[in-house]
PDB file of C-alpha atoms in Angstrom:
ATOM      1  CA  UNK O   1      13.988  -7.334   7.945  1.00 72.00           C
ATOM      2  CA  UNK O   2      13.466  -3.770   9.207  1.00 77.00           C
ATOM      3  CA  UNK O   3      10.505  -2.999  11.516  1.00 87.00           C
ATOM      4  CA  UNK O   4       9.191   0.380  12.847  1.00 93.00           C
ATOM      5  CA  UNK O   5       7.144   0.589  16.728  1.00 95.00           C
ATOM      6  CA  UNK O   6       5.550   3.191  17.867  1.00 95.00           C
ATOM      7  CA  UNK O   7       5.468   2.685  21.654  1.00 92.00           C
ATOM      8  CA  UNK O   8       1.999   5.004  22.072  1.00 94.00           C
ATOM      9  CA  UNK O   9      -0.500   4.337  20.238  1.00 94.00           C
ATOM     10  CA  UNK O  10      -2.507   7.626  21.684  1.00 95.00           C
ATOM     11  CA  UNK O  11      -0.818  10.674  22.849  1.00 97.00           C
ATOM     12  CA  UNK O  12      -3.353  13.342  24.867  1.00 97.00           C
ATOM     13  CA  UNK O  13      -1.524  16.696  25.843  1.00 97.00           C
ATOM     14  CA  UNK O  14      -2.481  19.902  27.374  1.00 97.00           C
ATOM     15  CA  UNK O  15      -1.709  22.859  25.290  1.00 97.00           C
ATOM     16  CA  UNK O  16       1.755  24.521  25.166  1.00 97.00           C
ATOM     17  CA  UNK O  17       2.894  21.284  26.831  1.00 97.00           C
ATOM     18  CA  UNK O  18       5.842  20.081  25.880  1.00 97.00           C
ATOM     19  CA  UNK O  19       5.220  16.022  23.868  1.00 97.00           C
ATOM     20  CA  UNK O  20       7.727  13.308  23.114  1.00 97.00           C
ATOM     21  CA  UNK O  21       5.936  10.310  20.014  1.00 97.00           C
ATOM     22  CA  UNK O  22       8.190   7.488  20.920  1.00 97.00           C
ATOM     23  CA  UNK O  23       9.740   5.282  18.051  1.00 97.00           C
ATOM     24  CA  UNK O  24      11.978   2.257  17.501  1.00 96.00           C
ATOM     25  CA  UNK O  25      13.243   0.994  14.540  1.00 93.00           C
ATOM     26  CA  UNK O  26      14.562  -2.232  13.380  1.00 89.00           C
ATOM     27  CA  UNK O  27      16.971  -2.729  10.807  1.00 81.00           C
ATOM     28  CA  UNK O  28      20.458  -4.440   9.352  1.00 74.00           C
ATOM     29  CA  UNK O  29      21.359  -2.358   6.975  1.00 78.00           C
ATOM     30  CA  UNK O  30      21.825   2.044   7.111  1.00 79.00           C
ATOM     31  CA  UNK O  31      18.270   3.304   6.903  1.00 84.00           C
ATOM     32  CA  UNK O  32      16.889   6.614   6.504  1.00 89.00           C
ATOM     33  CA  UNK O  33      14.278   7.683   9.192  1.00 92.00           C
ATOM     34  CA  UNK O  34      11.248   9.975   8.475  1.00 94.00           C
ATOM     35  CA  UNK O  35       8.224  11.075  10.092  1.00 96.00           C
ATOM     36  CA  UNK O  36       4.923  12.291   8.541  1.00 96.00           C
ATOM     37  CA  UNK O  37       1.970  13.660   9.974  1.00 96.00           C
ATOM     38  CA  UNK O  38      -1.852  12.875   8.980  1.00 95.00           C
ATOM     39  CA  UNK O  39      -4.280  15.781   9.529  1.00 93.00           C
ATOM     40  CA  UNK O  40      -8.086  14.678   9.538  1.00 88.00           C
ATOM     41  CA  UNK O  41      -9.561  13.359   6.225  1.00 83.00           C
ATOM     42  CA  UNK O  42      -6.242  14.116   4.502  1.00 86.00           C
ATOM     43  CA  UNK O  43      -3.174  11.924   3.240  1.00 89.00           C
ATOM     44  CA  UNK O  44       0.189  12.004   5.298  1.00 93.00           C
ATOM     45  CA  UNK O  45       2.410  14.764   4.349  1.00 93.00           C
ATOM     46  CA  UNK O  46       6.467  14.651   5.223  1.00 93.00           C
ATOM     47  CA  UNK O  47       7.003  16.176   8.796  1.00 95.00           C
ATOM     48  CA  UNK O  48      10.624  15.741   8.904  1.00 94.00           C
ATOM     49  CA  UNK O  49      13.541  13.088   7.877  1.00 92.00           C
ATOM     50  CA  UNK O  50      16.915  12.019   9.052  1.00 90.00           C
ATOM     51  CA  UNK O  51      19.375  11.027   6.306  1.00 87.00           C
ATOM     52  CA  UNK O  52      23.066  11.729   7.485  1.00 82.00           C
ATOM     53  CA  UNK O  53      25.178  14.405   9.408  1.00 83.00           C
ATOM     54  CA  UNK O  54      23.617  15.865  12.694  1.00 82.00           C
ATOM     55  CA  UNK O  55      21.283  13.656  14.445  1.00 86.00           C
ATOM     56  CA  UNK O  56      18.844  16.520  15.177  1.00 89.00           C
ATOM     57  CA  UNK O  57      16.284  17.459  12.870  1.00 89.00           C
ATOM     58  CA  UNK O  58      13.368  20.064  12.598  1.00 88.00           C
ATOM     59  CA  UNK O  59      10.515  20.746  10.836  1.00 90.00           C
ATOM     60  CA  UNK O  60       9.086  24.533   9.903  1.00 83.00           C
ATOM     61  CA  UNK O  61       6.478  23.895  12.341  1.00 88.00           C
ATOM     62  CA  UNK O  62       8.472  23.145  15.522  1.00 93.00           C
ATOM     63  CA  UNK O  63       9.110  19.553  16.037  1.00 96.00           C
ATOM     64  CA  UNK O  64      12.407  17.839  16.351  1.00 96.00           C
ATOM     65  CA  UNK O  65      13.739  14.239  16.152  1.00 96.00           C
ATOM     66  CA  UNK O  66      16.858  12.888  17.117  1.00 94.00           C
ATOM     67  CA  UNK O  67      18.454  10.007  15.758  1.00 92.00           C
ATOM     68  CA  UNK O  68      19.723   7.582  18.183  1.00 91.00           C
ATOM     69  CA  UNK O  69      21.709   4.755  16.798  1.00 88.00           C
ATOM     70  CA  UNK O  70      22.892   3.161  19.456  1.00 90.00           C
ATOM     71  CA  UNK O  71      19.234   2.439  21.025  1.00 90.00           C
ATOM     72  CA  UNK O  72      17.516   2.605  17.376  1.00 92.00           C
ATOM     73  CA  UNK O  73      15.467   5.451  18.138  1.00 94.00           C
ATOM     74  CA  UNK O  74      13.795   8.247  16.428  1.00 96.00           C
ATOM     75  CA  UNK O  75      11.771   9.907  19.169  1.00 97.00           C
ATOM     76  CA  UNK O  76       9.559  13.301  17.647  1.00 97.00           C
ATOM     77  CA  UNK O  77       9.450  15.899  20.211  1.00 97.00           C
ATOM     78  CA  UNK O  78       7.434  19.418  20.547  1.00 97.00           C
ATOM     79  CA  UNK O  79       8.436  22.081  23.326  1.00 97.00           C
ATOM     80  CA  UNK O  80       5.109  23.836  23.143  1.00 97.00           C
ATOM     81  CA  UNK O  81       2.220  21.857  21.079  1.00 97.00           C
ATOM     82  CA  UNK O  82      -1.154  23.776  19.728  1.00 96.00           C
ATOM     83  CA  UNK O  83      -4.651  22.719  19.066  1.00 96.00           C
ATOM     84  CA  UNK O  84      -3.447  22.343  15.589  1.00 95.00           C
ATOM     85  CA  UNK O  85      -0.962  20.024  16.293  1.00 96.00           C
ATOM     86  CA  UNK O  86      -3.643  17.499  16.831  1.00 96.00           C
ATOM     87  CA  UNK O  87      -3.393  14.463  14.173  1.00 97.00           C
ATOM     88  CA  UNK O  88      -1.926  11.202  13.209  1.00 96.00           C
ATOM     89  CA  UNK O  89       1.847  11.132  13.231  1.00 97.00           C
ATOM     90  CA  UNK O  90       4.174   8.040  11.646  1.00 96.00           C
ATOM     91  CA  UNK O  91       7.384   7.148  11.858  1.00 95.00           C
ATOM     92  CA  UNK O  92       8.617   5.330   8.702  1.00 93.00           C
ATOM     93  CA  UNK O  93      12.091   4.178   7.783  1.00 90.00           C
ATOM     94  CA  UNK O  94      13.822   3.258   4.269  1.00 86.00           C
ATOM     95  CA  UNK O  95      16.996   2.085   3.047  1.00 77.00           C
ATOM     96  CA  UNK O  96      19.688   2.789   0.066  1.00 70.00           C
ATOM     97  CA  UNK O  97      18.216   0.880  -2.630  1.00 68.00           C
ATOM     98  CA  UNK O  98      15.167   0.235  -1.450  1.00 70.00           C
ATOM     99  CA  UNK O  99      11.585   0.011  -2.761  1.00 74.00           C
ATOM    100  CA  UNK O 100       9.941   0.339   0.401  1.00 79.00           C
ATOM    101  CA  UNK O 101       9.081   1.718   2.929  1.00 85.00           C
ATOM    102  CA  UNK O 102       7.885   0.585   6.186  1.00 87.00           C
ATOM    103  CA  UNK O 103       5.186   2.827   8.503  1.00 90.00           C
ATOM    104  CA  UNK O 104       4.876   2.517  12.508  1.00 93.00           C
ATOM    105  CA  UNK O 105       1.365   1.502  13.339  1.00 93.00           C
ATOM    106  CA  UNK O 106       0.811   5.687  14.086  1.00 95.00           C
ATOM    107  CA  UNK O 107       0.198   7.803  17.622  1.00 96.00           C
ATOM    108  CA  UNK O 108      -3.100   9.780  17.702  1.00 96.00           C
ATOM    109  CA  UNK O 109      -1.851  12.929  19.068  1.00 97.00           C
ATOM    110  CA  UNK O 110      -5.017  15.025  21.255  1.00 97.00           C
ATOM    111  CA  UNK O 111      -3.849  18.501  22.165  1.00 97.00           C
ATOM    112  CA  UNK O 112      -6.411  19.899  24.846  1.00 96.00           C
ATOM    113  CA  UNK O 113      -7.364  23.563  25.535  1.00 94.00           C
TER     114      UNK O 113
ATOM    115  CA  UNK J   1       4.217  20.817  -6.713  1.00 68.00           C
ATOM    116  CA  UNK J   2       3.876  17.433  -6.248  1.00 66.00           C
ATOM    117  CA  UNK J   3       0.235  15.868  -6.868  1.00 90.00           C
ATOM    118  CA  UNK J   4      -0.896  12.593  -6.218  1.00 95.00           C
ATOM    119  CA  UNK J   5      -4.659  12.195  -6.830  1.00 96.00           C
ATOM    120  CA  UNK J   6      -6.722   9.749  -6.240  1.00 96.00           C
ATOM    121  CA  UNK J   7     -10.064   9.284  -8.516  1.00 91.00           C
ATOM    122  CA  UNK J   8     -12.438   9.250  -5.106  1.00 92.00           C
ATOM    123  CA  UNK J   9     -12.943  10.064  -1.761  1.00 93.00           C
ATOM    124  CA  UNK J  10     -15.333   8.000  -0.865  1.00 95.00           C
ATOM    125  CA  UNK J  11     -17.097   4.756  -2.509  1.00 96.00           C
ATOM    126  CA  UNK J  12     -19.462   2.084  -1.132  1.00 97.00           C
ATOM    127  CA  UNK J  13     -19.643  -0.789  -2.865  1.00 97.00           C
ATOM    128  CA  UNK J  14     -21.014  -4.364  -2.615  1.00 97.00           C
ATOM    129  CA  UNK J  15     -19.648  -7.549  -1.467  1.00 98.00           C
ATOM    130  CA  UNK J  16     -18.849  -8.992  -4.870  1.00 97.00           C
ATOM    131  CA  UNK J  17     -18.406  -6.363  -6.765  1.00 97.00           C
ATOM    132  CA  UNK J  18     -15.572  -5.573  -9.058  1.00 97.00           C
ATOM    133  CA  UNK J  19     -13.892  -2.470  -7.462  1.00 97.00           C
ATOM    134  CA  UNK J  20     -11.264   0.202  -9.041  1.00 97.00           C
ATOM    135  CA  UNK J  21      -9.067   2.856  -7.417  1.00 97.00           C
ATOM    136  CA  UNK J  22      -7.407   5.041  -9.629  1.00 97.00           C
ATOM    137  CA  UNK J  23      -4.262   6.910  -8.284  1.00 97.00           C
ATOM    138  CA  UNK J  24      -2.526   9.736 -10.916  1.00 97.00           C
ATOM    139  CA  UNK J  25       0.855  11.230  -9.935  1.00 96.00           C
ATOM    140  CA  UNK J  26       2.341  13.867 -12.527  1.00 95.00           C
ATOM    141  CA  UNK J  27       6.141  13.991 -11.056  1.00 90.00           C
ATOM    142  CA  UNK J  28       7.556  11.402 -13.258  1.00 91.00           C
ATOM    143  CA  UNK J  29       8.051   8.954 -10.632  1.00 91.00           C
ATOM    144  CA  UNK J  30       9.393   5.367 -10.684  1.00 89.00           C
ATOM    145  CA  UNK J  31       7.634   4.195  -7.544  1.00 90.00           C
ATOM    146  CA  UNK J  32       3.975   4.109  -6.664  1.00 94.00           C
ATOM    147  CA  UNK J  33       2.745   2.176  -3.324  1.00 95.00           C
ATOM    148  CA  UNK J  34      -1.031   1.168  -2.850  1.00 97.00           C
ATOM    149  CA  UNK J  35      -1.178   0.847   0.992  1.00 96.00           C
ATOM    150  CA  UNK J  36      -4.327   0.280   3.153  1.00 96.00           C
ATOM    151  CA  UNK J  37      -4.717   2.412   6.283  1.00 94.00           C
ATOM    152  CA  UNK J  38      -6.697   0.414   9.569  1.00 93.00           C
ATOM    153  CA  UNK J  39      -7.136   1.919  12.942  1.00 88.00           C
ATOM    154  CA  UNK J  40      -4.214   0.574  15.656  1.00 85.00           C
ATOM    155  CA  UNK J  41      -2.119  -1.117  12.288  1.00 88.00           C
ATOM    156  CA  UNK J  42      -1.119   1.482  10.503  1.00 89.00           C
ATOM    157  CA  UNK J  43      -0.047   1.813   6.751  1.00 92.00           C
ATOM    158  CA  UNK J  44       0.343  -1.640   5.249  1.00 93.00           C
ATOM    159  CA  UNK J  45       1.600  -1.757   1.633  1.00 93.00           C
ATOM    160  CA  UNK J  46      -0.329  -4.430  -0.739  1.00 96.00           C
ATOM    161  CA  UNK J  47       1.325  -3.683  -4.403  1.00 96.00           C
ATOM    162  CA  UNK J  48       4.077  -1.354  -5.100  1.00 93.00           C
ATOM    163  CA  UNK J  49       5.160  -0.624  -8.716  1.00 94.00           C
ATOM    164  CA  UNK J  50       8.620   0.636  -9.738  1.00 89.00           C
ATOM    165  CA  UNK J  51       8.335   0.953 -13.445  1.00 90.00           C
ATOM    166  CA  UNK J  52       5.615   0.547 -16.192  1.00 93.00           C
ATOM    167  CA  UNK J  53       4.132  -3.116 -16.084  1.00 90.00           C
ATOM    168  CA  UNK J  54       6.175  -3.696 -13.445  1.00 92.00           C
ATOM    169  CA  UNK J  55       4.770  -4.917  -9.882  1.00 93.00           C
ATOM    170  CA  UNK J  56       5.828  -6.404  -6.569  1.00 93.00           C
ATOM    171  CA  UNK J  57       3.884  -7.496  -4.189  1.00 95.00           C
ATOM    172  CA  UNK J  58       3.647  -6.262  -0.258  1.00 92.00           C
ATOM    173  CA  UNK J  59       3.081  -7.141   2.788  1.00 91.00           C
ATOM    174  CA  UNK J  60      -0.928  -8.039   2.654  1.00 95.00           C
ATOM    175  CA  UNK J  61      -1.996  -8.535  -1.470  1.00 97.00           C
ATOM    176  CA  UNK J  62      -4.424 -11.211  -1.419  1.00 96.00           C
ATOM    177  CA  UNK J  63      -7.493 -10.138  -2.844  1.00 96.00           C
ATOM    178  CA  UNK J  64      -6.405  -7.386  -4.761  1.00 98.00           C
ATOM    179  CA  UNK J  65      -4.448  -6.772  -7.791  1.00 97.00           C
ATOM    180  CA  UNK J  66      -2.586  -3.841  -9.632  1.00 97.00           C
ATOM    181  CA  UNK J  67      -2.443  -2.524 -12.869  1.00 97.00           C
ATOM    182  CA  UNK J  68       0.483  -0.179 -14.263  1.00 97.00           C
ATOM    183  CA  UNK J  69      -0.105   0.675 -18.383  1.00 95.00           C
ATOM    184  CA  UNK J  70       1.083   4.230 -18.108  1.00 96.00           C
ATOM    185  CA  UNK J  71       3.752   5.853 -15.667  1.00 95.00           C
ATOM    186  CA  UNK J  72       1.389   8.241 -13.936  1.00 96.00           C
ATOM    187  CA  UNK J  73      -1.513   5.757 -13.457  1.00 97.00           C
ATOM    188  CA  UNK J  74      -1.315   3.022 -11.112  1.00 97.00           C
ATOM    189  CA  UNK J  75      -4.769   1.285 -10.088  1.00 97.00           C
ATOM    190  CA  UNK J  76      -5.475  -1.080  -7.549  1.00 98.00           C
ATOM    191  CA  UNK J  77      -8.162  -3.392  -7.776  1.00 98.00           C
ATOM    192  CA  UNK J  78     -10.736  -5.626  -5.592  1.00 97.00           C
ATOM    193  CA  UNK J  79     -11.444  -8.785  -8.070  1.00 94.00           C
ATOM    194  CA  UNK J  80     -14.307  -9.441  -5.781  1.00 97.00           C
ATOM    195  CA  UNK J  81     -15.152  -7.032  -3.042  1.00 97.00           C
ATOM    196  CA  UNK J  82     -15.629  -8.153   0.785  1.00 97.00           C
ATOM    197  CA  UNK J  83     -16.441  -6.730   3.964  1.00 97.00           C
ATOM    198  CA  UNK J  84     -13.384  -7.139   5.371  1.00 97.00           C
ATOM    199  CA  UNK J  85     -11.767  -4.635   2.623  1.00 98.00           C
ATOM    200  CA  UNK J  86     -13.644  -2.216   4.350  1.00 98.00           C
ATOM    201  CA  UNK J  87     -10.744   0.436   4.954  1.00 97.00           C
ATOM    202  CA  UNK J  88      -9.289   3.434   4.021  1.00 95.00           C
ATOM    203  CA  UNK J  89      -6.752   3.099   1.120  1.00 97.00           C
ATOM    204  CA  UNK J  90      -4.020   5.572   0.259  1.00 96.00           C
ATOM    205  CA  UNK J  91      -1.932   5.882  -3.131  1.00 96.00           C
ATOM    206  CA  UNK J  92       1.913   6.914  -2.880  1.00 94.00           C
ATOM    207  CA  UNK J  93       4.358   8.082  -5.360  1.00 93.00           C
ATOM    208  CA  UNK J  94       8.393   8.612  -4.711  1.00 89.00           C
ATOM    209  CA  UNK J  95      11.389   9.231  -7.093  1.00 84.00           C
ATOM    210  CA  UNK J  96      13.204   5.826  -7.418  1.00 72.00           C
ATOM    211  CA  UNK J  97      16.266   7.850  -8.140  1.00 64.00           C
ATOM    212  CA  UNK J  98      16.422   9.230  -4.855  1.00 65.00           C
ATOM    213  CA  UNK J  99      15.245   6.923  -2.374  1.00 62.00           C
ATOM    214  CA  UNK J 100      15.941   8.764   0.801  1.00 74.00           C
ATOM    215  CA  UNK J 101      13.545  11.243  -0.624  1.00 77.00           C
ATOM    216  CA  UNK J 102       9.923  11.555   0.869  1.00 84.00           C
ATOM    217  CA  UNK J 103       6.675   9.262  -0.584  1.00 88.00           C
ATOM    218  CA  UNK J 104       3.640  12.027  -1.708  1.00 92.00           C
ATOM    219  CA  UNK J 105       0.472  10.699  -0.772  1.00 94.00           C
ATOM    220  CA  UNK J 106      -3.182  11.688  -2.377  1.00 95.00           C
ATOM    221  CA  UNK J 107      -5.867  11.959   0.127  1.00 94.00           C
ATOM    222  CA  UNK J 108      -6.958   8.675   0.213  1.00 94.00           C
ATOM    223  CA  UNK J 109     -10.422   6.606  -0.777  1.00 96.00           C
ATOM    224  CA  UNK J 110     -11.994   5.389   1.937  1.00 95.00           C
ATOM    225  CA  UNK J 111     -13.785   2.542   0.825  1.00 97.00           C
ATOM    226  CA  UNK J 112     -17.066   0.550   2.375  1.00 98.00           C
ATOM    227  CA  UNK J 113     -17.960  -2.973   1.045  1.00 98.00           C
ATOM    228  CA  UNK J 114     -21.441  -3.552   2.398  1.00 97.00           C
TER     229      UNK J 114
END
């Protein structure tokens, strides 16, 4: 059965600090890794996903994740984080031929002037 | 692009009452999720649906029920509302084709059963 953690369940950061969201995954099978934020009052949107090739991937708005097999990781990192970086962030994983998908429990993430 | 809607944002309701959620996508997907959304547990998934009339249950789907008559509508329903469905609920829709492609979410209903 897979199974997503997210070791923090709250996150607070100074702005244009650098952040690391820690998450493990869980799984048997090849799964594809994704992580979406949640902005107050609003659904989750896609942040950024890991499906094959290079284990580093970015979004548009600065984050990076790295796929680590070997210790089933898919840590979400920020070099510089804003105000407006501030929200809900999930890591979620899938697999080839599967219906669902499973969600981390989420990591509040405060950025502080 | 890609719009999931859901029919409210917010809805109080009583404990017994008969409650619907009404979630629209109009991207031609196979797949719609109805998962409930609770402080320190995250996104839980009750139904899913990956055709018409076609359901599976999740992880937590006692209480509630689905209904999928059309491709775009997929509604989730509280047969008899209680206080501990108090939550916020969110409505998902993905292409079953390509399932390493994201889930689109509507905004949610946050729901109160008083």
């Amino acid at each position: 059965a897979q199974s997503v953690t997210q070791l923090d369940s709250q996150v607070p950061v100074f702005e244009e600090a650098p952040v690391e969201l820690r998450c493990n995954y869980s799984s048997s099978v090849s799964v594809y890794l994704f992580w979406y934020v949640q902005y107050p009052n609003q659904g989750l949107q896609l942040l950024l996903k890991y499906l094959s090739g290079s284990t580093l991937v970015e979004s548009i708005n600065g984050f990076e994740a790295e796929f680590n097999k070997s210790q089933t990781s898919f840590h979400l990192r920020k070099p510089s984080v804003h105000i407006s970086d501030t929200a809900e962030y999930f890591c979620a994983v899938s697999h080839t031929g599967g219906f669902k998908t499973i969600f981390g429990a989420g990591t509040r993430l405060f950025v502080k002037a | 692009d890609v719009k999931v809607t859901q029919s409210s944002r917010y809805l109080v309701k009583r404990t017994g009452e008969k409650v619907f959620l009404e979630c629209v996508q109009d991207m031609d997907h196979e797949n719609m999720f109805w998962y409930r959304q609770d402080p320190g547990l995250g996104l839980r998934l009750i139904y899913f649906s990956y055709d018409v009339k076609m359901k599976e249950k999740g992880d937590i789907p006692e209480g509630y029920s689905v209904s999928r008559e059309k491709k775009e509508r997929f509604s989730l329903i509280l047969e008899s509302a209680s206080t501990n469905q108090t939550s916020m609920y969110l409505c998902a829709s993905r292409d079953q084709e390509q399932a390493h492609t994201e889930a689109f979410f509507g905004q949610g209903t946050r729901l109160t059963v008083v």
